[in-house]
Amino acid sequence: MQSTSFDKNKHLYKNEAFSEIVKDAVRFFNGTPVHPLPPPQIFLGTGVYALFANIERHLKSIGG
C-alpha cells in the first residue's frame, strides 16, 4: 500500500439530491407544531424522529 498525503476533500460526501432531501426535511420540521415533552402519545415504529428545544422560550420562563 502506497502512502499518500491526506486530502480531506477525498473524504467529503457531496450530493445535490441529498442536500435537497435535507432541505425538504428542515422545511417539514419547521412547519410542524411545537409540543412539550413528553408527547401526548407514544411514538411506535420505525422512522425519523427529531427533537427541537425552544431554548429562548425556556430562558424567558425561568427569568433568563
Short mmCIF file of N, CA and C in Angstrom, two decimals:
data_model
loop_
_atom_site.label_atom_id
_atom_site.label_comp_id
_atom_site.label_asym_id
_atom_site.label_seq_id
_atom_site.Cartn_x
_atom_site.Cartn_y
_atom_site.Cartn_z
N MET A 1 0.84 -1.18 0.00
CA MET A 1 0.00 0.00 0.00
C MET A 1 0.88 1.24 0.00
N GLN A 2 0.62 2.12 -0.93
CA GLN A 2 1.44 3.31 -1.08
C GLN A 2 0.93 4.41 -0.15
N SER A 3 1.82 5.07 0.55
CA SER A 3 1.48 6.15 1.47
C SER A 3 1.32 7.46 0.67
N THR A 4 0.20 8.13 0.92
CA THR A 4 -0.04 9.44 0.27
C THR A 4 -0.41 10.44 1.34
N SER A 5 -0.29 11.72 1.02
CA SER A 5 -0.69 12.74 1.98
C SER A 5 -2.21 12.76 2.09
N PHE A 6 -2.72 13.16 3.23
CA PHE A 6 -4.15 13.18 3.49
C PHE A 6 -4.80 14.37 2.80
N ASP A 7 -5.85 14.12 2.06
CA ASP A 7 -6.62 15.17 1.40
C ASP A 7 -8.07 15.02 1.85
N LYS A 8 -8.51 15.93 2.73
CA LYS A 8 -9.87 15.80 3.29
C LYS A 8 -10.94 15.86 2.22
N ASN A 9 -10.68 16.53 1.10
CA ASN A 9 -11.66 16.63 0.02
C ASN A 9 -12.00 15.27 -0.58
N LYS A 10 -11.11 14.31 -0.45
CA LYS A 10 -11.38 12.97 -0.95
C LYS A 10 -12.29 12.18 0.01
N HIS A 11 -12.60 12.77 1.16
CA HIS A 11 -13.40 12.09 2.17
C HIS A 11 -14.72 12.80 2.45
N LEU A 12 -15.04 13.83 1.70
CA LEU A 12 -16.28 14.57 1.88
C LEU A 12 -17.35 14.03 0.94
N TYR A 13 -18.51 13.70 1.50
CA TYR A 13 -19.63 13.23 0.69
C TYR A 13 -20.41 14.42 0.19
N LYS A 14 -20.55 14.55 -1.11
CA LYS A 14 -21.29 15.65 -1.71
C LYS A 14 -22.30 15.07 -2.67
N ASN A 15 -23.55 15.51 -2.53
CA ASN A 15 -24.60 15.01 -3.40
C ASN A 15 -25.75 16.01 -3.36
N GLU A 16 -26.06 16.63 -4.47
CA GLU A 16 -27.14 17.63 -4.52
C GLU A 16 -28.47 17.03 -4.12
N ALA A 17 -28.74 15.80 -4.53
CA ALA A 17 -30.01 15.16 -4.18
C ALA A 17 -30.12 15.03 -2.67
N PHE A 18 -29.05 14.64 -2.00
CA PHE A 18 -29.05 14.52 -0.54
C PHE A 18 -29.29 15.88 0.10
N SER A 19 -28.64 16.90 -0.44
CA SER A 19 -28.81 18.26 0.07
C SER A 19 -30.27 18.70 -0.02
N GLU A 20 -30.93 18.38 -1.13
CA GLU A 20 -32.33 18.76 -1.31
C GLU A 20 -33.24 17.99 -0.35
N ILE A 21 -32.92 16.73 -0.08
CA ILE A 21 -33.71 15.95 0.88
C ILE A 21 -33.60 16.56 2.27
N VAL A 22 -32.39 16.97 2.65
CA VAL A 22 -32.20 17.59 3.96
C VAL A 22 -32.96 18.91 4.04
N LYS A 23 -32.89 19.72 2.99
CA LYS A 23 -33.62 20.99 2.97
C LYS A 23 -35.13 20.75 3.09
N ASP A 24 -35.64 19.73 2.39
CA ASP A 24 -37.05 19.40 2.45
C ASP A 24 -37.44 18.96 3.87
N ALA A 25 -36.59 18.17 4.52
CA ALA A 25 -36.87 17.73 5.88
C ALA A 25 -36.89 18.91 6.84
N VAL A 26 -35.98 19.85 6.69
CA VAL A 26 -35.94 21.04 7.55
C VAL A 26 -37.21 21.87 7.35
N ARG A 27 -37.64 22.02 6.11
CA ARG A 27 -38.90 22.74 5.84
C ARG A 27 -40.08 22.04 6.52
N PHE A 28 -40.09 20.71 6.45
CA PHE A 28 -41.16 19.95 7.09
C PHE A 28 -41.16 20.19 8.60
N PHE A 29 -40.01 20.03 9.24
CA PHE A 29 -39.94 20.19 10.69
C PHE A 29 -40.26 21.62 11.12
N ASN A 30 -39.87 22.61 10.32
CA ASN A 30 -40.20 24.00 10.65
C ASN A 30 -41.70 24.26 10.59
N GLY A 31 -42.42 23.42 9.86
CA GLY A 31 -43.86 23.61 9.72
C GLY A 31 -44.69 22.78 10.69
N THR A 32 -44.05 21.99 11.54
CA THR A 32 -44.80 21.16 12.48
C THR A 32 -45.03 21.91 13.78
N PRO A 33 -46.14 21.60 14.48
CA PRO A 33 -46.43 22.31 15.72
C PRO A 33 -45.47 21.91 16.84
N VAL A 34 -45.32 22.82 17.79
CA VAL A 34 -44.44 22.60 18.94
C VAL A 34 -45.29 22.05 20.09
N HIS A 35 -44.80 21.00 20.74
CA HIS A 35 -45.48 20.40 21.88
C HIS A 35 -44.47 20.20 23.00
N PRO A 36 -44.91 20.29 24.24
CA PRO A 36 -44.00 20.00 25.35
C PRO A 36 -43.73 18.50 25.45
N LEU A 37 -42.63 18.16 26.08
CA LEU A 37 -42.30 16.76 26.33
C LEU A 37 -42.79 16.37 27.72
N PRO A 38 -43.20 15.15 27.92
CA PRO A 38 -43.30 14.06 26.96
C PRO A 38 -44.48 14.28 26.03
N PRO A 39 -44.45 13.64 24.86
CA PRO A 39 -45.54 13.81 23.90
C PRO A 39 -46.84 13.18 24.43
N PRO A 40 -47.98 13.64 23.92
CA PRO A 40 -49.25 13.11 24.40
C PRO A 40 -49.50 11.66 24.00
N GLN A 41 -48.81 11.18 22.98
CA GLN A 41 -48.96 9.79 22.53
C GLN A 41 -47.59 9.15 22.39
N ILE A 42 -47.55 7.84 22.54
CA ILE A 42 -46.30 7.10 22.39
C ILE A 42 -45.98 6.99 20.89
N PHE A 43 -44.72 7.18 20.55
CA PHE A 43 -44.26 7.00 19.17
C PHE A 43 -43.84 5.54 19.01
N LEU A 44 -44.52 4.83 18.14
CA LEU A 44 -44.18 3.43 17.87
C LEU A 44 -43.75 3.28 16.42
N GLY A 45 -42.87 2.35 16.17
CA GLY A 45 -42.47 2.04 14.81
C GLY A 45 -41.19 2.73 14.40
N THR A 46 -40.81 2.41 13.18
CA THR A 46 -39.57 2.98 12.64
C THR A 46 -39.84 4.33 11.99
N GLY A 47 -38.82 5.10 11.85
CA GLY A 47 -38.97 6.40 11.21
C GLY A 47 -37.86 7.33 11.65
N VAL A 48 -37.96 8.55 11.20
CA VAL A 48 -37.01 9.58 11.58
C VAL A 48 -37.71 10.48 12.58
N TYR A 49 -37.14 10.58 13.75
CA TYR A 49 -37.71 11.40 14.81
C TYR A 49 -36.75 12.55 15.09
N ALA A 50 -37.30 13.71 15.35
CA ALA A 50 -36.46 14.87 15.64
C ALA A 50 -37.00 15.57 16.87
N LEU A 51 -36.11 15.99 17.73
CA LEU A 51 -36.46 16.78 18.90
C LEU A 51 -35.80 18.14 18.77
N PHE A 52 -36.59 19.17 18.97
CA PHE A 52 -36.07 20.53 18.94
C PHE A 52 -36.33 21.15 20.29
N ALA A 53 -35.41 21.93 20.76
CA ALA A 53 -35.58 22.63 22.03
C ALA A 53 -35.75 24.12 21.75
N ASN A 54 -36.80 24.69 22.33
CA ASN A 54 -37.03 26.12 22.20
C ASN A 54 -36.37 26.78 23.42
N ILE A 55 -35.08 26.98 23.33
CA ILE A 55 -34.29 27.49 24.45
C ILE A 55 -34.72 28.91 24.82
N GLU A 56 -34.98 29.75 23.84
CA GLU A 56 -35.35 31.13 24.12
C GLU A 56 -36.61 31.18 24.99
N ARG A 57 -37.61 30.40 24.64
CA ARG A 57 -38.84 30.36 25.41
C ARG A 57 -38.58 29.85 26.84
N HIS A 58 -37.74 28.83 26.96
CA HIS A 58 -37.41 28.27 28.26
C HIS A 58 -36.68 29.31 29.13
N LEU A 59 -35.73 30.02 28.56
CA LEU A 59 -34.98 31.01 29.31
C LEU A 59 -35.89 32.11 29.82
N LYS A 60 -36.86 32.53 29.00
CA LYS A 60 -37.80 33.56 29.43
C LYS A 60 -38.67 33.06 30.59
N SER A 61 -39.04 31.76 30.55
CA SER A 61 -39.91 31.24 31.61
C SER A 61 -39.18 31.12 32.94
N ILE A 62 -37.83 31.00 32.91
CA ILE A 62 -37.10 30.92 34.17
C ILE A 62 -36.44 32.25 34.53
N GLY A 63 -36.75 33.27 33.77
CA GLY A 63 -36.24 34.61 34.08
C GLY A 63 -34.86 34.89 33.51
N GLY A 64 -34.43 34.15 32.49
CA GLY A 64 -33.10 34.35 31.91
C GLY A 64 -33.08 35.33 30.78
#
